[in-house]
Short mmCIF file of C-alpha atoms in Angstrom, two decimals:
data_model
loop_
_atom_site.label_atom_id
_atom_site.label_comp_id
_atom_site.label_asym_id
_atom_site.label_seq_id
_atom_site.Cartn_x
_atom_site.Cartn_y
_atom_site.Cartn_z
CA UNK A 9 106.77 102.06 113.93
CA UNK A 10 106.83 104.83 111.25
CA UNK A 11 107.20 108.58 111.18
CA UNK A 12 105.32 108.87 107.99
CA UNK A 13 101.91 110.49 108.61
CA UNK A 14 100.64 110.27 105.03
CA UNK A 15 102.18 109.65 101.64
CA UNK A 16 102.97 113.05 100.06
CA UNK A 17 105.10 112.79 96.85
CA UNK A 18 104.83 116.41 95.68
CA UNK A 19 103.38 118.41 98.56
CA UNK A 20 105.17 120.83 100.79
CA UNK A 21 106.30 119.38 104.12
CA UNK A 22 105.17 121.15 107.18
CA UNK A 23 107.40 120.60 110.38
CA UNK A 24 106.77 121.67 113.86
CA UNK A 25 109.17 123.99 115.45
CA UNK A 26 110.61 121.10 117.61
CA UNK A 27 110.77 118.53 114.79
CA UNK A 28 114.14 117.31 113.93
CA UNK A 29 115.32 118.25 110.29
CA UNK A 30 114.08 115.66 107.80
CA UNK A 31 112.35 115.40 104.46
CA UNK A 32 109.90 112.51 104.23
CA UNK A 33 109.13 113.43 100.59
CA UNK A 34 112.86 113.28 99.59
CA UNK A 35 113.19 109.91 101.22
CA UNK A 36 110.13 108.61 99.45
CA UNK A 37 111.21 109.86 96.07
CA UNK A 38 114.83 108.58 96.41
CA UNK A 39 113.66 105.17 97.35
CA UNK A 40 111.20 105.23 94.40
CA UNK A 41 114.03 106.00 92.10
CA UNK A 42 116.01 102.95 93.56
CA UNK A 43 113.14 100.65 93.12
CA UNK A 44 112.39 101.57 89.54
CA UNK A 45 116.13 101.83 88.44
CA UNK A 46 118.58 99.75 90.51
CA UNK A 47 121.56 101.47 88.74
CA UNK A 48 120.62 104.52 90.82
CA UNK A 49 122.05 102.76 93.96
CA UNK A 50 125.54 102.90 92.65
CA UNK A 51 125.28 106.81 92.31
CA UNK A 52 124.21 107.31 95.94
CA UNK A 53 125.72 104.39 97.95
CA UNK A 54 128.88 106.39 98.87
CA UNK A 55 126.73 109.27 100.21
CA UNK A 56 124.04 107.68 102.47
CA UNK A 57 123.17 104.45 104.28
CA UNK A 58 120.17 103.23 106.22
CA UNK A 59 121.09 105.23 109.29
CA UNK A 60 120.58 108.47 107.48
CA UNK A 61 116.91 107.99 106.92
CA UNK A 62 114.68 109.74 109.29
CA UNK A 63 111.78 107.27 108.93
CA UNK A 64 112.75 103.76 110.21
CA UNK A 65 110.55 101.97 107.64
CA UNK A 66 112.36 103.91 104.93
CA UNK A 67 115.56 102.85 106.46
CA UNK A 68 114.67 99.15 106.34
CA UNK A 69 113.39 99.41 102.76
CA UNK A 70 116.87 101.02 101.66
CA UNK A 71 118.64 98.40 103.57
CA UNK A 72 116.71 95.49 102.11
CA UNK A 73 117.10 96.92 98.58
CA UNK A 74 120.75 97.65 99.04
CA UNK A 75 121.32 94.01 100.15
CA UNK A 76 119.61 92.60 97.06
CA UNK A 77 121.45 94.95 94.69
CA UNK A 78 124.75 94.13 96.23
CA UNK A 79 124.07 90.42 95.35
CA UNK A 80 123.14 91.47 91.79
CA UNK A 81 119.50 90.65 92.52
CA UNK A 82 116.54 92.86 91.38
CA UNK A 83 115.22 95.25 94.06
CA UNK A 84 111.72 96.24 93.14
CA UNK A 85 108.21 96.50 94.84
CA UNK A 86 107.54 92.91 93.90
CA UNK A 87 110.84 91.38 94.97
CA UNK A 88 110.97 93.38 98.22
CA UNK A 89 107.46 92.31 99.15
CA UNK A 90 108.57 89.01 100.43
CA UNK A 91 111.05 90.41 102.73
CA UNK A 92 109.01 93.33 104.14
CA UNK A 93 105.30 92.26 104.08
CA UNK A 94 105.46 91.29 107.78
CA UNK A 95 107.17 94.63 108.75
CA UNK A 96 104.75 96.19 111.23
CA UNK A 97 105.82 99.69 110.32
CA UNK A 98 105.19 99.04 106.59
CA UNK A 99 101.77 97.58 107.46
CA UNK A 100 100.85 100.98 109.05
CA UNK A 101 101.54 102.65 105.70
CA UNK A 102 99.46 100.07 103.73
CA UNK A 103 101.76 97.25 103.43
CA UNK A 104 103.33 96.26 99.97
CA UNK A 105 101.13 98.76 98.30
CA UNK A 106 103.27 101.45 99.84
CA UNK A 107 106.32 100.16 97.84
CA UNK A 108 104.27 100.61 94.78
CA UNK A 109 103.45 104.14 95.74
CA UNK A 110 107.16 104.85 96.27
CA UNK A 111 107.95 103.56 92.78
CA UNK A 112 105.32 105.87 91.38
CA UNK A 113 106.93 108.88 93.11
CA UNK A 114 110.48 108.20 91.72
CA UNK A 115 112.49 111.19 90.79
CA UNK A 116 114.78 111.38 87.76
CA UNK A 117 118.13 109.54 88.09
CA UNK A 118 119.90 112.98 87.36
CA UNK A 119 118.55 114.23 90.70
CA UNK A 120 119.38 111.32 92.94
CA UNK A 121 122.72 112.42 94.17
CA UNK A 122 121.23 115.88 95.26
CA UNK A 123 118.46 114.21 97.15
CA UNK A 124 120.82 111.74 98.75
CA UNK A 125 123.07 114.68 99.83
CA UNK A 126 120.01 116.41 101.17
CA UNK A 127 118.98 113.43 103.21
CA UNK A 128 122.65 112.99 104.50
CA UNK A 129 122.93 116.70 105.51
CA UNK A 130 119.62 116.48 107.38
CA UNK A 131 120.84 113.27 109.12
CA UNK A 132 124.15 115.10 110.25
CA UNK A 133 122.10 118.10 111.41
CA UNK A 134 120.04 115.76 113.66
CA UNK A 135 123.18 114.26 115.07
CA UNK A 136 124.54 117.81 115.80
CA UNK A 137 121.31 118.68 117.59
CA UNK A 138 121.35 115.58 119.58
CA UNK A 139 124.93 116.14 120.50
CA UNK A 140 124.33 119.78 121.45
CA UNK A 141 121.41 118.68 123.69
CA UNK A 142 123.69 116.11 125.37
CA UNK A 143 126.48 118.73 125.91
CA UNK A 144 124.01 121.03 127.37
CA UNK A 145 122.38 118.53 129.64
CA UNK A 146 125.84 117.44 131.07
CA UNK A 147 126.81 121.10 131.56
CA UNK A 148 123.60 121.72 133.44
CA UNK A 149 124.26 118.95 135.82
CA UNK A 150 126.75 119.36 138.62
CA UNK A 151 128.83 116.23 138.72
CA UNK A 152 132.00 116.01 140.80
CA UNK A 153 133.16 113.26 138.49
CA UNK A 154 133.02 115.29 135.36
CA UNK A 155 134.75 118.73 135.48
CA UNK A 156 134.06 121.35 132.75
CA UNK A 157 137.43 120.85 131.12
CA UNK A 158 136.72 117.16 130.74
CA UNK A 159 133.25 117.87 129.22
CA UNK A 160 134.94 120.20 126.67
CA UNK A 161 137.38 117.43 125.68
CA UNK A 162 134.45 114.95 125.36
CA UNK A 163 132.48 117.46 123.29
CA UNK A 164 135.49 117.93 120.91
CA UNK A 165 136.07 114.20 120.51
CA UNK A 166 132.40 113.69 119.67
CA UNK A 167 132.46 116.54 117.05
CA UNK A 168 135.65 115.18 115.77
CA UNK A 169 133.95 111.62 115.43
CA UNK A 170 131.07 113.22 113.61
CA UNK A 171 133.31 115.02 111.06
CA UNK A 172 135.29 111.84 110.57
CA UNK A 173 131.98 109.98 109.80
CA UNK A 174 131.32 112.56 107.06
CA UNK A 175 134.74 112.08 105.43
CA UNK A 176 134.62 108.37 105.64
CA UNK A 177 131.19 108.30 103.87
CA UNK A 178 132.21 110.73 101.26
CA UNK A 179 133.41 107.85 99.06
CA UNK A 180 136.76 107.10 97.37
CA UNK A 181 138.62 109.93 95.54
CA UNK A 182 139.52 109.51 91.92
CA UNK A 183 143.27 108.90 91.16
CA UNK A 184 143.49 112.09 89.29
CA UNK A 185 142.19 114.10 92.25
CA UNK A 186 144.37 112.33 94.71
CA UNK A 187 147.43 113.10 92.57
CA UNK A 188 146.35 116.74 92.04
CA UNK A 189 146.06 117.25 95.81
CA UNK A 190 149.35 115.70 96.43
CA UNK A 191 151.00 117.99 93.86
CA UNK A 192 149.31 121.02 95.34
CA UNK A 193 150.43 120.15 98.86
CA UNK A 194 154.06 119.49 97.63
CA UNK A 195 153.98 122.91 95.72
CA UNK A 196 152.67 124.72 98.76
CA UNK A 197 155.59 123.20 100.86
CA UNK A 198 158.07 124.39 98.10
CA UNK A 199 156.59 127.84 98.02
CA UNK A 200 156.47 128.26 101.82
CA UNK A 201 159.59 129.05 103.82
CA UNK A 202 160.64 126.01 105.89
CA UNK A 203 159.19 123.51 103.44
CA UNK A 204 155.78 123.28 105.23
CA UNK A 205 152.62 122.70 103.24
CA UNK A 206 150.49 124.36 106.09
CA UNK A 207 150.86 127.17 108.55
CA UNK A 208 153.61 126.71 111.12
CA UNK A 209 152.57 126.15 114.64
CA UNK A 210 155.71 127.61 115.98
CA UNK A 211 156.80 124.20 117.37
CA UNK A 212 159.44 122.66 115.11
CA UNK A 213 158.84 119.06 116.27
CA UNK A 214 155.20 119.31 115.80
CA UNK A 215 155.52 120.96 112.33
CA UNK A 216 157.76 118.12 111.26
CA UNK A 217 154.99 115.59 112.11
CA UNK A 218 151.96 117.65 110.87
CA UNK A 219 153.48 119.53 107.96
CA UNK A 220 151.89 122.63 109.54
CA UNK A 221 148.21 123.39 110.02
CA UNK A 222 145.81 122.87 107.25
CA UNK A 223 142.14 124.23 106.67
CA UNK A 224 139.54 122.10 108.43
CA UNK A 225 142.09 120.45 110.62
CA UNK A 226 140.78 119.62 114.16
CA UNK A 227 143.63 118.67 116.48
CA UNK A 228 143.14 117.42 120.01
CA UNK A 229 146.24 117.44 122.16
CA UNK A 230 146.17 115.24 125.22
#
């Protein structure tokens, strides 16, 4: 199955009010860029994966292309045809000819990271919406086995996992950035009374373990 209604490389996408955030055009144009210039993949591989594509056919195209590129093999409309020509979703879009259309809609390599980030951000928004619906659904149901405080803890853990996913997929830091961050943390600790890099919790033992509280920290105490 596919979620692409029609190929639209340049038009404005119209979404229904209840449609999950996505951009079919961005996915099409990014895939086209990869298929016409495999070097593009190295620029966006740390940002998105197949799971971030809204359309399942696009996800399979990306996954197949990524697998070939990782093996130093060419990923193009011609080379991917052998692996995807039996894909039922691709057949709905016109078969291997759709791969050629993607290549024709390719964006400039200078824009690929912005497009990849857009696709990633929309995927995270979809997950947040799904999580919100799940939280609301559980809160609506009266369940003697699940008290409100337990649901809060579960919601916090789910949000934490989602935030960790974003950090894990943001790629490696450069050595210079890592060193700079370490120096800044050490300097903050030196400047602050008590030698803490962050804001004190008021609990001495916890401060020793955490170094104080830092921006964007999410701490779950159980």
